[in-house]
mmCIF file with all atom_site columns, C-alpha atoms in Angstrom:
data_model
loop_
_atom_site.group_PDB
_atom_site.id
_atom_site.type_symbol
_atom_site.label_atom_id
_atom_site.label_alt_id
_atom_site.label_comp_id
_atom_site.label_asym_id
_atom_site.label_entity_id
_atom_site.label_seq_id
_atom_site.pdbx_PDB_ins_code
_atom_site.Cartn_x
_atom_site.Cartn_y
_atom_site.Cartn_z
_atom_site.occupancy
_atom_site.B_iso_or_equiv
_atom_site.pdbx_formal_charge
_atom_site.auth_seq_id
_atom_site.auth_comp_id
_atom_site.auth_asym_id
_atom_site.auth_atom_id
_atom_site.pdbx_PDB_model_num
ATOM 1   C CA . UNK A 1 1   ? 0.000   0.000  0.000   1.00 0.00 ? 933  UNK A CA 1
ATOM 2   C CA . UNK A 1 2   ? 1.368   3.406  -0.954  1.00 0.00 ? 934  UNK A CA 1
ATOM 3   C CA . UNK A 1 3   ? -0.517  6.707  -0.664  1.00 0.00 ? 935  UNK A CA 1
ATOM 4   C CA . UNK A 1 4   ? 0.624   10.116 -1.918  1.00 0.00 ? 936  UNK A CA 1
ATOM 5   C CA . UNK A 1 5   ? -0.745  13.577 -1.360  1.00 0.00 ? 937  UNK A CA 1
ATOM 6   C CA . UNK A 1 6   ? -3.143  14.317 -4.204  1.00 0.00 ? 938  UNK A CA 1
ATOM 7   C CA . UNK A 1 7   ? -4.711  17.672 -3.385  1.00 0.00 ? 939  UNK A CA 1
ATOM 8   C CA . UNK A 1 8   ? -5.493  20.191 -0.696  1.00 0.00 ? 940  UNK A CA 1
ATOM 9   C CA . UNK A 1 9   ? -9.124  21.141 -0.079  1.00 0.00 ? 941  UNK A CA 1
ATOM 10  C CA . UNK A 1 10  ? -9.839  24.824 0.567   1.00 0.00 ? 942  UNK A CA 1
ATOM 11  C CA . UNK A 1 11  ? -13.504 25.484 1.322   1.00 0.00 ? 943  UNK A CA 1
ATOM 12  C CA . UNK A 1 12  ? -15.329 28.750 0.724   1.00 0.00 ? 944  UNK A CA 1
ATOM 13  C CA . UNK A 1 13  ? -18.850 30.025 1.325   1.00 0.00 ? 945  UNK A CA 1
ATOM 14  C CA . UNK A 1 14  ? -18.997 30.837 -2.381  1.00 0.00 ? 946  UNK A CA 1
ATOM 15  C CA . UNK A 1 15  ? -16.640 30.239 -5.275  1.00 0.00 ? 947  UNK A CA 1
ATOM 16  C CA . UNK A 1 16  ? -16.371 33.983 -5.883  1.00 0.00 ? 948  UNK A CA 1
ATOM 17  C CA . UNK A 1 17  ? -15.162 34.434 -2.298  1.00 0.00 ? 949  UNK A CA 1
ATOM 18  C CA . UNK A 1 18  ? -12.683 31.620 -2.839  1.00 0.00 ? 950  UNK A CA 1
ATOM 19  C CA . UNK A 1 19  ? -11.232 33.254 -5.940  1.00 0.00 ? 951  UNK A CA 1
ATOM 20  C CA . UNK A 1 20  ? -10.925 36.645 -4.208  1.00 0.00 ? 952  UNK A CA 1
ATOM 21  C CA . UNK A 1 21  ? -9.252  34.988 -1.206  1.00 0.00 ? 953  UNK A CA 1
ATOM 22  C CA . UNK A 1 22  ? -6.797  33.189 -3.472  1.00 0.00 ? 954  UNK A CA 1
ATOM 23  C CA . UNK A 1 23  ? -5.801  36.369 -5.273  1.00 0.00 ? 955  UNK A CA 1
ATOM 24  C CA . UNK A 1 24  ? -5.390  38.289 -2.007  1.00 0.00 ? 956  UNK A CA 1
ATOM 25  C CA . UNK A 1 25  ? -3.626  35.514 -0.056  1.00 0.00 ? 957  UNK A CA 1
ATOM 26  C CA . UNK A 1 26  ? -1.569  33.650 -2.638  1.00 0.00 ? 958  UNK A CA 1
ATOM 27  C CA . UNK A 1 27  ? -1.184  36.358 -5.266  1.00 0.00 ? 959  UNK A CA 1
ATOM 28  C CA . UNK A 1 28  ? -2.513  34.269 -8.166  1.00 0.00 ? 960  UNK A CA 1
ATOM 29  C CA . UNK A 1 29  ? -5.841  33.638 -9.882  1.00 0.00 ? 961  UNK A CA 1
ATOM 30  C CA . UNK A 1 30  ? -6.971  30.000 -9.782  1.00 0.00 ? 962  UNK A CA 1
ATOM 31  C CA . UNK A 1 31  ? -7.496  28.124 -13.022 1.00 0.00 ? 963  UNK A CA 1
ATOM 32  C CA . UNK A 1 32  ? -10.969 27.013 -14.099 1.00 0.00 ? 964  UNK A CA 1
ATOM 33  C CA . UNK A 1 33  ? -12.389 23.896 -12.495 1.00 0.00 ? 965  UNK A CA 1
ATOM 34  C CA . UNK A 1 34  ? -15.835 22.448 -12.974 1.00 0.00 ? 966  UNK A CA 1
ATOM 35  C CA . UNK A 1 35  ? -19.066 21.209 -11.424 1.00 0.00 ? 967  UNK A CA 1
ATOM 36  C CA . UNK A 1 36  ? -19.662 18.007 -9.467  1.00 0.00 ? 968  UNK A CA 1
ATOM 37  C CA . UNK A 1 37  ? -23.296 16.971 -10.071 1.00 0.00 ? 969  UNK A CA 1
ATOM 38  C CA . UNK A 1 38  ? -22.779 14.024 -7.726  1.00 0.00 ? 970  UNK A CA 1
ATOM 39  C CA . UNK A 1 39  ? -22.325 16.390 -4.780  1.00 0.00 ? 971  UNK A CA 1
ATOM 40  C CA . UNK A 1 40  ? -23.783 19.741 -5.862  1.00 0.00 ? 972  UNK A CA 1
ATOM 41  C CA . UNK A 1 41  ? -20.430 21.505 -5.621  1.00 0.00 ? 973  UNK A CA 1
ATOM 42  C CA . UNK A 1 42  ? -18.068 23.326 -7.964  1.00 0.00 ? 974  UNK A CA 1
ATOM 43  C CA . UNK A 1 43  ? -14.418 24.311 -7.809  1.00 0.00 ? 975  UNK A CA 1
ATOM 44  C CA . UNK A 1 44  ? -11.397 26.212 -9.090  1.00 0.00 ? 976  UNK A CA 1
ATOM 45  C CA . UNK A 1 45  ? -7.933  24.665 -9.234  1.00 0.00 ? 977  UNK A CA 1
ATOM 46  C CA . UNK A 1 46  ? -4.295  25.543 -8.605  1.00 0.00 ? 978  UNK A CA 1
ATOM 47  C CA . UNK A 1 47  ? -1.292  23.498 -9.635  1.00 0.00 ? 979  UNK A CA 1
ATOM 48  C CA . UNK A 1 48  ? 0.993   23.309 -6.587  1.00 0.00 ? 980  UNK A CA 1
ATOM 49  C CA . UNK A 1 49  ? 3.256   20.529 -7.863  1.00 0.00 ? 981  UNK A CA 1
ATOM 50  C CA . UNK A 1 50  ? 6.947   20.572 -7.055  1.00 0.00 ? 982  UNK A CA 1
ATOM 51  C CA . UNK A 1 51  ? 9.879   18.293 -6.347  1.00 0.00 ? 983  UNK A CA 1
ATOM 52  C CA . UNK A 1 52  ? 8.561   17.498 -2.869  1.00 0.00 ? 984  UNK A CA 1
ATOM 53  C CA . UNK A 1 53  ? 4.953   16.914 -3.988  1.00 0.00 ? 985  UNK A CA 1
ATOM 54  C CA . UNK A 1 54  ? 4.664   15.906 -7.661  1.00 0.00 ? 986  UNK A CA 1
ATOM 55  C CA . UNK A 1 55  ? 1.270   15.884 -9.404  1.00 0.00 ? 987  UNK A CA 1
ATOM 56  C CA . UNK A 1 56  ? -0.376  17.848 -6.609  1.00 0.00 ? 988  UNK A CA 1
ATOM 57  C CA . UNK A 1 57  ? -2.975  20.614 -6.739  1.00 0.00 ? 989  UNK A CA 1
ATOM 58  C CA . UNK A 1 58  ? -5.167  22.733 -4.525  1.00 0.00 ? 990  UNK A CA 1
ATOM 59  C CA . UNK A 1 59  ? -8.931  22.762 -4.921  1.00 0.00 ? 991  UNK A CA 1
ATOM 60  C CA . UNK A 1 60  ? -11.027 25.755 -3.919  1.00 0.00 ? 992  UNK A CA 1
ATOM 61  C CA . UNK A 1 61  ? -14.495 24.289 -3.457  1.00 0.00 ? 993  UNK A CA 1
ATOM 62  C CA . UNK A 1 62  ? -17.949 25.617 -2.595  1.00 0.00 ? 994  UNK A CA 1
ATOM 63  C CA . UNK A 1 63  ? -21.570 24.547 -2.733  1.00 0.00 ? 995  UNK A CA 1
ATOM 64  C CA . UNK A 1 64  ? -22.955 25.376 -6.169  1.00 0.00 ? 996  UNK A CA 1
ATOM 65  C CA . UNK A 1 65  ? -26.015 27.643 -5.790  1.00 0.00 ? 997  UNK A CA 1
ATOM 66  C CA . UNK A 1 66  ? -29.283 25.864 -6.522  1.00 0.00 ? 998  UNK A CA 1
ATOM 67  C CA . UNK A 1 67  ? -27.655 22.442 -6.781  1.00 0.00 ? 999  UNK A CA 1
ATOM 68  C CA . UNK A 1 68  ? -28.220 19.408 -4.571  1.00 0.00 ? 1000 UNK A CA 1
ATOM 69  C CA . UNK A 1 69  ? -26.377 16.063 -4.537  1.00 0.00 ? 1001 UNK A CA 1
ATOM 70  C CA . UNK A 1 70  ? -27.665 13.780 -7.268  1.00 0.00 ? 1002 UNK A CA 1
ATOM 71  C CA . UNK A 1 71  ? -27.864 10.825 -4.865  1.00 0.00 ? 1003 UNK A CA 1
ATOM 72  C CA . UNK A 1 72  ? -30.884 11.042 -2.538  1.00 0.00 ? 1004 UNK A CA 1
ATOM 73  C CA . UNK A 1 73  ? -30.272 11.551 1.183   1.00 0.00 ? 1005 UNK A CA 1
ATOM 74  C CA . UNK A 1 74  ? -26.586 12.232 0.581   1.00 0.00 ? 1006 UNK A CA 1
ATOM 75  C CA . UNK A 1 75  ? -24.630 14.853 2.478   1.00 0.00 ? 1007 UNK A CA 1
ATOM 76  C CA . UNK A 1 76  ? -21.912 16.652 0.549   1.00 0.00 ? 1008 UNK A CA 1
ATOM 77  C CA . UNK A 1 77  ? -18.300 15.583 0.835   1.00 0.00 ? 1009 UNK A CA 1
ATOM 78  C CA . UNK A 1 78  ? -15.762 17.345 3.081   1.00 0.00 ? 1010 UNK A CA 1
ATOM 79  C CA . UNK A 1 79  ? -18.411 18.328 5.679   1.00 0.00 ? 1011 UNK A CA 1
ATOM 80  C CA . UNK A 1 80  ? -19.694 21.088 3.386   1.00 0.00 ? 1012 UNK A CA 1
ATOM 81  C CA . UNK A 1 81  ? -23.229 20.555 4.753   1.00 0.00 ? 1013 UNK A CA 1
ATOM 82  C CA . UNK A 1 82  ? -22.035 20.888 8.354   1.00 0.00 ? 1014 UNK A CA 1
ATOM 83  C CA . UNK A 1 83  ? -23.688 23.934 9.944   1.00 0.00 ? 1015 UNK A CA 1
ATOM 84  C CA . UNK A 1 84  ? -20.669 24.846 12.077  1.00 0.00 ? 1016 UNK A CA 1
ATOM 85  C CA . UNK A 1 85  ? -18.327 24.722 9.085   1.00 0.00 ? 1017 UNK A CA 1
ATOM 86  C CA . UNK A 1 86  ? -20.733 26.751 6.961   1.00 0.00 ? 1018 UNK A CA 1
ATOM 87  C CA . UNK A 1 87  ? -21.017 29.397 9.675   1.00 0.00 ? 1019 UNK A CA 1
ATOM 88  C CA . UNK A 1 88  ? -17.241 29.606 10.113  1.00 0.00 ? 1020 UNK A CA 1
ATOM 89  C CA . UNK A 1 89  ? -16.644 29.999 6.376   1.00 0.00 ? 1021 UNK A CA 1
ATOM 90  C CA . UNK A 1 90  ? -19.301 32.698 6.160   1.00 0.00 ? 1022 UNK A CA 1
ATOM 91  C CA . UNK A 1 91  ? -17.812 34.615 9.094   1.00 0.00 ? 1023 UNK A CA 1
ATOM 92  C CA . UNK A 1 92  ? -14.073 34.014 8.703   1.00 0.00 ? 1024 UNK A CA 1
ATOM 93  C CA . UNK A 1 93  ? -13.660 33.406 4.981   1.00 0.00 ? 1025 UNK A CA 1
ATOM 94  C CA . UNK A 1 94  ? -12.138 30.539 3.001   1.00 0.00 ? 1026 UNK A CA 1
ATOM 95  C CA . UNK A 1 95  ? -9.999  28.044 4.878   1.00 0.00 ? 1027 UNK A CA 1
ATOM 96  C CA . UNK A 1 96  ? -7.853  24.974 4.300   1.00 0.00 ? 1028 UNK A CA 1
ATOM 97  C CA . UNK A 1 97  ? -9.997  22.158 5.722   1.00 0.00 ? 1029 UNK A CA 1
ATOM 98  C CA . UNK A 1 98  ? -8.791  18.830 4.350   1.00 0.00 ? 1030 UNK A CA 1
ATOM 99  C CA . UNK A 1 99  ? -6.691  16.921 1.852   1.00 0.00 ? 1031 UNK A CA 1
ATOM 100 C CA . UNK A 1 100 ? -7.018  13.896 -0.398  1.00 0.00 ? 1032 UNK A CA 1
ATOM 101 C CA . UNK A 1 101 ? -4.493  11.108 -0.880  1.00 0.00 ? 1033 UNK A CA 1
ATOM 102 C CA . UNK A 1 102 ? -4.281  9.117  -4.075  1.00 0.00 ? 1034 UNK A CA 1
ATOM 103 C CA . UNK A 1 103 ? -3.856  5.372  -3.862  1.00 0.00 ? 1035 UNK A CA 1
ATOM 104 C CA . UNK A 1 104 ? -3.398  2.692  -6.526  1.00 0.00 ? 1036 UNK A CA 1
ATOM 105 C CA . UNK A 1 105 ? -6.228  0.564  -5.091  1.00 0.00 ? 1037 UNK A CA 1
ATOM 106 C CA . UNK A 1 106 ? -8.900  2.474  -3.184  1.00 0.00 ? 1038 UNK A CA 1
ATOM 107 C CA . UNK A 1 107 ? -10.781 -0.690 -2.229  1.00 0.00 ? 1039 UNK A CA 1
ATOM 108 C CA . UNK A 1 108 ? -7.661  -2.127 -0.609  1.00 0.00 ? 1040 UNK A CA 1
ATOM 109 C CA . UNK A 1 109 ? -6.934  1.164  1.156   1.00 0.00 ? 1041 UNK A CA 1
ATOM 110 C CA . UNK A 1 110 ? -10.417 1.398  2.669   1.00 0.00 ? 1042 UNK A CA 1
ATOM 111 C CA . UNK A 1 111 ? -10.138 -2.203 3.842   1.00 0.00 ? 1043 UNK A CA 1
ATOM 112 C CA . UNK A 1 112 ? -6.754  -1.417 5.402   1.00 0.00 ? 1044 UNK A CA 1
ATOM 113 C CA . UNK A 1 113 ? -8.285  1.425  7.410   1.00 0.00 ? 1045 UNK A CA 1
ATOM 114 C CA . UNK A 1 114 ? -11.184 -0.759 8.504   1.00 0.00 ? 1046 UNK A CA 1
ATOM 115 C CA . UNK A 1 115 ? -8.705  -3.393 9.743   1.00 0.00 ? 1047 UNK A CA 1
ATOM 116 C CA . UNK A 1 116 ? -6.383  -0.899 11.444  1.00 0.00 ? 1048 UNK A CA 1
ATOM 117 C CA . UNK A 1 117 ? -6.129  -2.222 14.987  1.00 0.00 ? 1049 UNK A CA 1
ATOM 118 C CA . UNK A 1 118 ? -6.152  1.124  16.770  1.00 0.00 ? 1050 UNK A CA 1
ATOM 119 C CA . UNK A 1 119 ? -9.175  2.711  15.110  1.00 0.00 ? 1051 UNK A CA 1
ATOM 120 C CA . UNK A 1 120 ? -11.197 0.448  12.761  1.00 0.00 ? 1052 UNK A CA 1
ATOM 121 C CA . UNK A 1 121 ? -11.944 3.469  10.607  1.00 0.00 ? 1053 UNK A CA 1
ATOM 122 C CA . UNK A 1 122 ? -14.968 3.645  8.318   1.00 0.00 ? 1054 UNK A CA 1
ATOM 123 C CA . UNK A 1 123 ? -13.671 5.891  5.545   1.00 0.00 ? 1055 UNK A CA 1
ATOM 124 C CA . UNK A 1 124 ? -16.991 5.593  3.691   1.00 0.00 ? 1056 UNK A CA 1
ATOM 125 C CA . UNK A 1 125 ? -18.340 4.270  0.436   1.00 0.00 ? 1057 UNK A CA 1
ATOM 126 C CA . UNK A 1 126 ? -16.228 4.270  -2.674  1.00 0.00 ? 1058 UNK A CA 1
ATOM 127 C CA . UNK A 1 127 ? -18.133 6.368  -5.215  1.00 0.00 ? 1059 UNK A CA 1
ATOM 128 C CA . UNK A 1 128 ? -17.442 6.762  -8.919  1.00 0.00 ? 1060 UNK A CA 1
ATOM 129 C CA . UNK A 1 129 ? -17.325 10.333 -10.211 1.00 0.00 ? 1061 UNK A CA 1
ATOM 130 C CA . UNK A 1 130 ? -16.366 12.095 -13.422 1.00 0.00 ? 1062 UNK A CA 1
ATOM 131 C CA . UNK A 1 131 ? -16.400 15.408 -15.228 1.00 0.00 ? 1063 UNK A CA 1
ATOM 132 C CA . UNK A 1 132 ? -15.504 16.520 -18.721 1.00 0.00 ? 1064 UNK A CA 1
ATOM 133 C CA . UNK A 1 133 ? -12.630 18.933 -19.283 1.00 0.00 ? 1065 UNK A CA 1
ATOM 134 C CA . UNK A 1 134 ? -11.068 20.460 -22.419 1.00 0.00 ? 1066 UNK A CA 1
ATOM 135 C CA . UNK A 1 135 ? -8.177  18.002 -21.967 1.00 0.00 ? 1067 UNK A CA 1
ATOM 136 C CA . UNK A 1 136 ? -10.424 14.958 -21.686 1.00 0.00 ? 1068 UNK A CA 1
ATOM 137 C CA . UNK A 1 137 ? -12.736 13.207 -19.295 1.00 0.00 ? 1069 UNK A CA 1
ATOM 138 C CA . UNK A 1 138 ? -11.619 12.948 -15.683 1.00 0.00 ? 1070 UNK A CA 1
ATOM 139 C CA . UNK A 1 139 ? -12.760 9.780  -13.936 1.00 0.00 ? 1071 UNK A CA 1
ATOM 140 C CA . UNK A 1 140 ? -12.075 8.850  -10.351 1.00 0.00 ? 1072 UNK A CA 1
ATOM 141 C CA . UNK A 1 141 ? -13.185 6.782  -7.397  1.00 0.00 ? 1073 UNK A CA 1
ATOM 142 C CA . UNK A 1 142 ? -13.412 8.580  -4.071  1.00 0.00 ? 1074 UNK A CA 1
ATOM 143 C CA . UNK A 1 143 ? -14.343 7.671  -0.504  1.00 0.00 ? 1075 UNK A CA 1
ATOM 144 C CA . UNK A 1 144 ? -17.359 9.556  0.849   1.00 0.00 ? 1076 UNK A CA 1
ATOM 145 C CA . UNK A 1 145 ? -19.161 8.744  4.090   1.00 0.00 ? 1077 UNK A CA 1
ATOM 146 C CA . UNK A 1 146 ? -22.951 8.982  4.130   1.00 0.00 ? 1078 UNK A CA 1
ATOM 147 C CA . UNK A 1 147 ? -22.645 11.686 6.784   1.00 0.00 ? 1079 UNK A CA 1
ATOM 148 C CA . UNK A 1 148 ? -20.044 13.582 4.714   1.00 0.00 ? 1080 UNK A CA 1
ATOM 149 C CA . UNK A 1 149 ? -17.558 13.675 7.594   1.00 0.00 ? 1081 UNK A CA 1
ATOM 150 C CA . UNK A 1 150 ? -13.858 14.216 6.948   1.00 0.00 ? 1082 UNK A CA 1
ATOM 151 C CA . UNK A 1 151 ? -12.719 12.465 10.195  1.00 0.00 ? 1083 UNK A CA 1
ATOM 152 C CA . UNK A 1 152 ? -9.928  13.529 12.581  1.00 0.00 ? 1084 UNK A CA 1
ATOM 153 C CA . UNK A 1 153 ? -10.898 17.171 11.938  1.00 0.00 ? 1085 UNK A CA 1
ATOM 154 C CA . UNK A 1 154 ? -9.822  16.837 8.326   1.00 0.00 ? 1086 UNK A CA 1
ATOM 155 C CA . UNK A 1 155 ? -6.359  15.472 9.078   1.00 0.00 ? 1087 UNK A CA 1
ATOM 156 C CA . UNK A 1 156 ? -7.157  11.949 7.844   1.00 0.00 ? 1088 UNK A CA 1
ATOM 157 C CA . UNK A 1 157 ? -7.306  12.121 4.046   1.00 0.00 ? 1089 UNK A CA 1
ATOM 158 C CA . UNK A 1 158 ? -10.137 11.258 1.755   1.00 0.00 ? 1090 UNK A CA 1
ATOM 159 C CA . UNK A 1 159 ? -8.923  8.463  -0.542  1.00 0.00 ? 1091 UNK A CA 1
ATOM 160 C CA . UNK A 1 160 ? -8.979  8.880  -4.295  1.00 0.00 ? 1092 UNK A CA 1
ATOM 161 C CA . UNK A 1 161 ? -8.067  6.631  -7.203  1.00 0.00 ? 1093 UNK A CA 1
ATOM 162 C CA . UNK A 1 162 ? -7.778  8.282  -10.608 1.00 0.00 ? 1094 UNK A CA 1
ATOM 163 C CA . UNK A 1 163 ? -8.419  6.809  -14.020 1.00 0.00 ? 1095 UNK A CA 1
ATOM 164 C CA . UNK A 1 164 ? -6.081  7.303  -16.972 1.00 0.00 ? 1096 UNK A CA 1
ATOM 165 C CA . UNK A 1 165 ? -6.037  11.122 -16.664 1.00 0.00 ? 1097 UNK A CA 1
ATOM 166 C CA . UNK A 1 166 ? -4.938  13.161 -13.651 1.00 0.00 ? 1098 UNK A CA 1
ATOM 167 C CA . UNK A 1 167 ? -6.005  16.834 -13.333 1.00 0.00 ? 1099 UNK A CA 1
ATOM 168 C CA . UNK A 1 168 ? -2.407  18.094 -13.230 1.00 0.00 ? 1100 UNK A CA 1
ATOM 169 C CA . UNK A 1 169 ? -1.696  16.508 -16.636 1.00 0.00 ? 1101 UNK A CA 1
ATOM 170 C CA . UNK A 1 170 ? -3.248  19.535 -18.317 1.00 0.00 ? 1102 UNK A CA 1
ATOM 171 C CA . UNK A 1 171 ? -3.174  22.062 -15.472 1.00 0.00 ? 1103 UNK A CA 1
ATOM 172 C CA . UNK A 1 172 ? -1.159  25.224 -16.135 1.00 0.00 ? 1104 UNK A CA 1
ATOM 173 C CA . UNK A 1 173 ? 1.670   26.250 -13.834 1.00 0.00 ? 1105 UNK A CA 1
ATOM 174 C CA . UNK A 1 174 ? 0.440   28.618 -11.138 1.00 0.00 ? 1106 UNK A CA 1
ATOM 175 C CA . UNK A 1 175 ? 3.665   29.986 -9.699  1.00 0.00 ? 1107 UNK A CA 1
ATOM 176 C CA . UNK A 1 176 ? 2.924   28.059 -6.490  1.00 0.00 ? 1108 UNK A CA 1
ATOM 177 C CA . UNK A 1 177 ? 4.593   24.991 -5.005  1.00 0.00 ? 1109 UNK A CA 1
ATOM 178 C CA . UNK A 1 178 ? 3.717   23.090 -1.849  1.00 0.00 ? 1110 UNK A CA 1
ATOM 179 C CA . UNK A 1 179 ? 6.677   23.050 0.522   1.00 0.00 ? 1111 UNK A CA 1
ATOM 180 C CA . UNK A 1 180 ? 5.279   21.014 3.420   1.00 0.00 ? 1112 UNK A CA 1
ATOM 181 C CA . UNK A 1 181 ? 2.147   19.531 4.967   1.00 0.00 ? 1113 UNK A CA 1
ATOM 182 C CA . UNK A 1 182 ? 1.757   18.392 8.562   1.00 0.00 ? 1114 UNK A CA 1
ATOM 183 C CA . UNK A 1 183 ? -1.096  17.314 10.812  1.00 0.00 ? 1115 UNK A CA 1
ATOM 184 C CA . UNK A 1 184 ? -1.743  18.062 14.475  1.00 0.00 ? 1116 UNK A CA 1
ATOM 185 C CA . UNK A 1 185 ? -4.301  16.092 16.492  1.00 0.00 ? 1117 UNK A CA 1
ATOM 186 C CA . UNK A 1 186 ? -4.920  15.160 20.155  1.00 0.00 ? 1118 UNK A CA 1
ATOM 187 C CA . UNK A 1 187 ? -4.891  11.474 19.157  1.00 0.00 ? 1119 UNK A CA 1
ATOM 188 C CA . UNK A 1 188 ? -1.657  11.707 17.191  1.00 0.00 ? 1120 UNK A CA 1
ATOM 189 C CA . UNK A 1 189 ? -0.693  7.988  17.586  1.00 0.00 ? 1121 UNK A CA 1
ATOM 190 C CA . UNK A 1 190 ? -4.083  6.875  16.203  1.00 0.00 ? 1122 UNK A CA 1
ATOM 191 C CA . UNK A 1 191 ? -3.807  9.291  13.285  1.00 0.00 ? 1123 UNK A CA 1
ATOM 192 C CA . UNK A 1 192 ? -0.242  8.206  12.531  1.00 0.00 ? 1124 UNK A CA 1
ATOM 193 C CA . UNK A 1 193 ? -1.305  4.550  12.616  1.00 0.00 ? 1125 UNK A CA 1
ATOM 194 C CA . UNK A 1 194 ? -4.156  5.242  10.178  1.00 0.00 ? 1126 UNK A CA 1
ATOM 195 C CA . UNK A 1 195 ? -1.814  7.081  7.807   1.00 0.00 ? 1127 UNK A CA 1
ATOM 196 C CA . UNK A 1 196 ? 0.639   4.195  8.038   1.00 0.00 ? 1128 UNK A CA 1
ATOM 197 C CA . UNK A 1 197 ? -2.145  1.735  7.211   1.00 0.00 ? 1129 UNK A CA 1
ATOM 198 C CA . UNK A 1 198 ? -2.625  3.379  3.809   1.00 0.00 ? 1130 UNK A CA 1
ATOM 199 C CA . UNK A 1 199 ? 1.107   3.764  3.229   1.00 0.00 ? 1131 UNK A CA 1
ATOM 200 C CA . UNK A 1 200 ? 1.320   7.522  3.824   1.00 0.00 ? 1132 UNK A CA 1
ATOM 201 C CA . UNK A 1 201 ? 4.310   7.290  6.138   1.00 0.00 ? 1133 UNK A CA 1
ATOM 202 C CA . UNK A 1 202 ? 6.176   10.494 5.268   1.00 0.00 ? 1134 UNK A CA 1
ATOM 203 C CA . UNK A 1 203 ? 3.644   12.945 6.679   1.00 0.00 ? 1135 UNK A CA 1
ATOM 204 C CA . UNK A 1 204 ? 4.556   14.656 9.938   1.00 0.00 ? 1136 UNK A CA 1
ATOM 205 C CA . UNK A 1 205 ? 2.019   14.145 12.741  1.00 0.00 ? 1137 UNK A CA 1
ATOM 206 C CA . UNK A 1 206 ? 2.145   16.028 16.043  1.00 0.00 ? 1138 UNK A CA 1
ATOM 207 C CA . UNK A 1 207 ? 0.084   15.934 19.235  1.00 0.00 ? 1139 UNK A CA 1
ATOM 208 C CA . UNK A 1 208 ? -1.979  19.026 20.005  1.00 0.00 ? 1140 UNK A CA 1
ATOM 209 C CA . UNK A 1 209 ? -5.193  20.856 19.115  1.00 0.00 ? 1141 UNK A CA 1
ATOM 210 C CA . UNK A 1 210 ? -6.511  19.772 15.677  1.00 0.00 ? 1142 UNK A CA 1
ATOM 211 C CA . UNK A 1 211 ? -4.796  21.554 12.813  1.00 0.00 ? 1143 UNK A CA 1
ATOM 212 C CA . UNK A 1 212 ? -3.726  20.902 9.243   1.00 0.00 ? 1144 UNK A CA 1
ATOM 213 C CA . UNK A 1 213 ? -0.795  23.097 8.215   1.00 0.00 ? 1145 UNK A CA 1
ATOM 214 C CA . UNK A 1 214 ? 0.389   23.615 4.639   1.00 0.00 ? 1146 UNK A CA 1
ATOM 215 C CA . UNK A 1 215 ? 3.259   25.889 3.602   1.00 0.00 ? 1147 UNK A CA 1
ATOM 216 C CA . UNK A 1 216 ? 3.338   27.068 0.000   1.00 0.00 ? 1148 UNK A CA 1
ATOM 217 C CA . UNK A 1 217 ? 5.964   28.955 -1.937  1.00 0.00 ? 1149 UNK A CA 1
ATOM 218 C CA . UNK A 1 218 ? 4.181   31.806 -3.724  1.00 0.00 ? 1150 UNK A CA 1
ATOM 219 C CA . UNK A 1 219 ? 5.129   34.917 -5.731  1.00 0.00 ? 1151 UNK A CA 1
ATOM 220 C CA . UNK A 1 220 ? 4.842   36.754 -2.405  1.00 0.00 ? 1152 UNK A CA 1
ATOM 221 C CA . UNK A 1 221 ? 7.086   34.352 -0.507  1.00 0.00 ? 1153 UNK A CA 1
ATOM 222 C CA . UNK A 1 222 ? 6.105   31.479 1.800   1.00 0.00 ? 1154 UNK A CA 1
ATOM 223 C CA . UNK A 1 223 ? 2.451   31.423 2.866   1.00 0.00 ? 1155 UNK A CA 1
ATOM 224 C CA . UNK A 1 224 ? 1.101   29.195 5.639   1.00 0.00 ? 1156 UNK A CA 1
ATOM 225 C CA . UNK A 1 225 ? -2.456  27.871 5.490   1.00 0.00 ? 1157 UNK A CA 1
ATOM 226 C CA . UNK A 1 226 ? -4.069  26.300 8.557   1.00 0.00 ? 1158 UNK A CA 1
ATOM 227 C CA . UNK A 1 227 ? -7.364  24.578 9.290   1.00 0.00 ? 1159 UNK A CA 1
ATOM 228 C CA . UNK A 1 228 ? -7.275  25.562 13.002  1.00 0.00 ? 1160 UNK A CA 1
ATOM 229 C CA . UNK A 1 229 ? -9.732  22.897 14.062  1.00 0.00 ? 1161 UNK A CA 1
ATOM 230 C CA . UNK A 1 230 ? -12.438 23.579 11.494  1.00 0.00 ? 1162 UNK A CA 1
#
């Protein structure tokens, strides 16, 4: 089992707010993204690939106005239907909240988490999703719990398995590069064990109040993004 960082998830109350935040905070305008009919969300994208994190991007995501998940009785991924998260985004603005890890076999990875002796983690159903892009059709499998929860305050990744095309294959350079990513959680040993179960052994995990911390090199110098327990 071997997992790699796939993308950061930055949530916003609206996509327009997310774009404005990106320009003000990172000094760049995000590239176009698309809609996710499966979840009633839409996004904009930023290539943050570098030597330390190849084929990696950041996703600015928001609920798409007037859209609901296409599956009945489904809550949106990444806790986007959570009232506390919605209120925090509305009051405080866009925030790093989560990340996704790509794996070669998502079924095996979810089984590994379920077997993990310290936690027996239910990472959720493995759903098939897709969207069309100018560079071709993106197809992926992704873990989504029925309750939409991220788990471990967003420091345990959603699992994703891509088809033949990865978003960064046709994503323009953004002038950004991810320098580091670390997780902080009160149950650090349990989180570290879960990450190890999926083969994501290189990620730093510390004990403390929940936080996900990413440092990016930007045209304005290093910028630190934090989830701060959201």
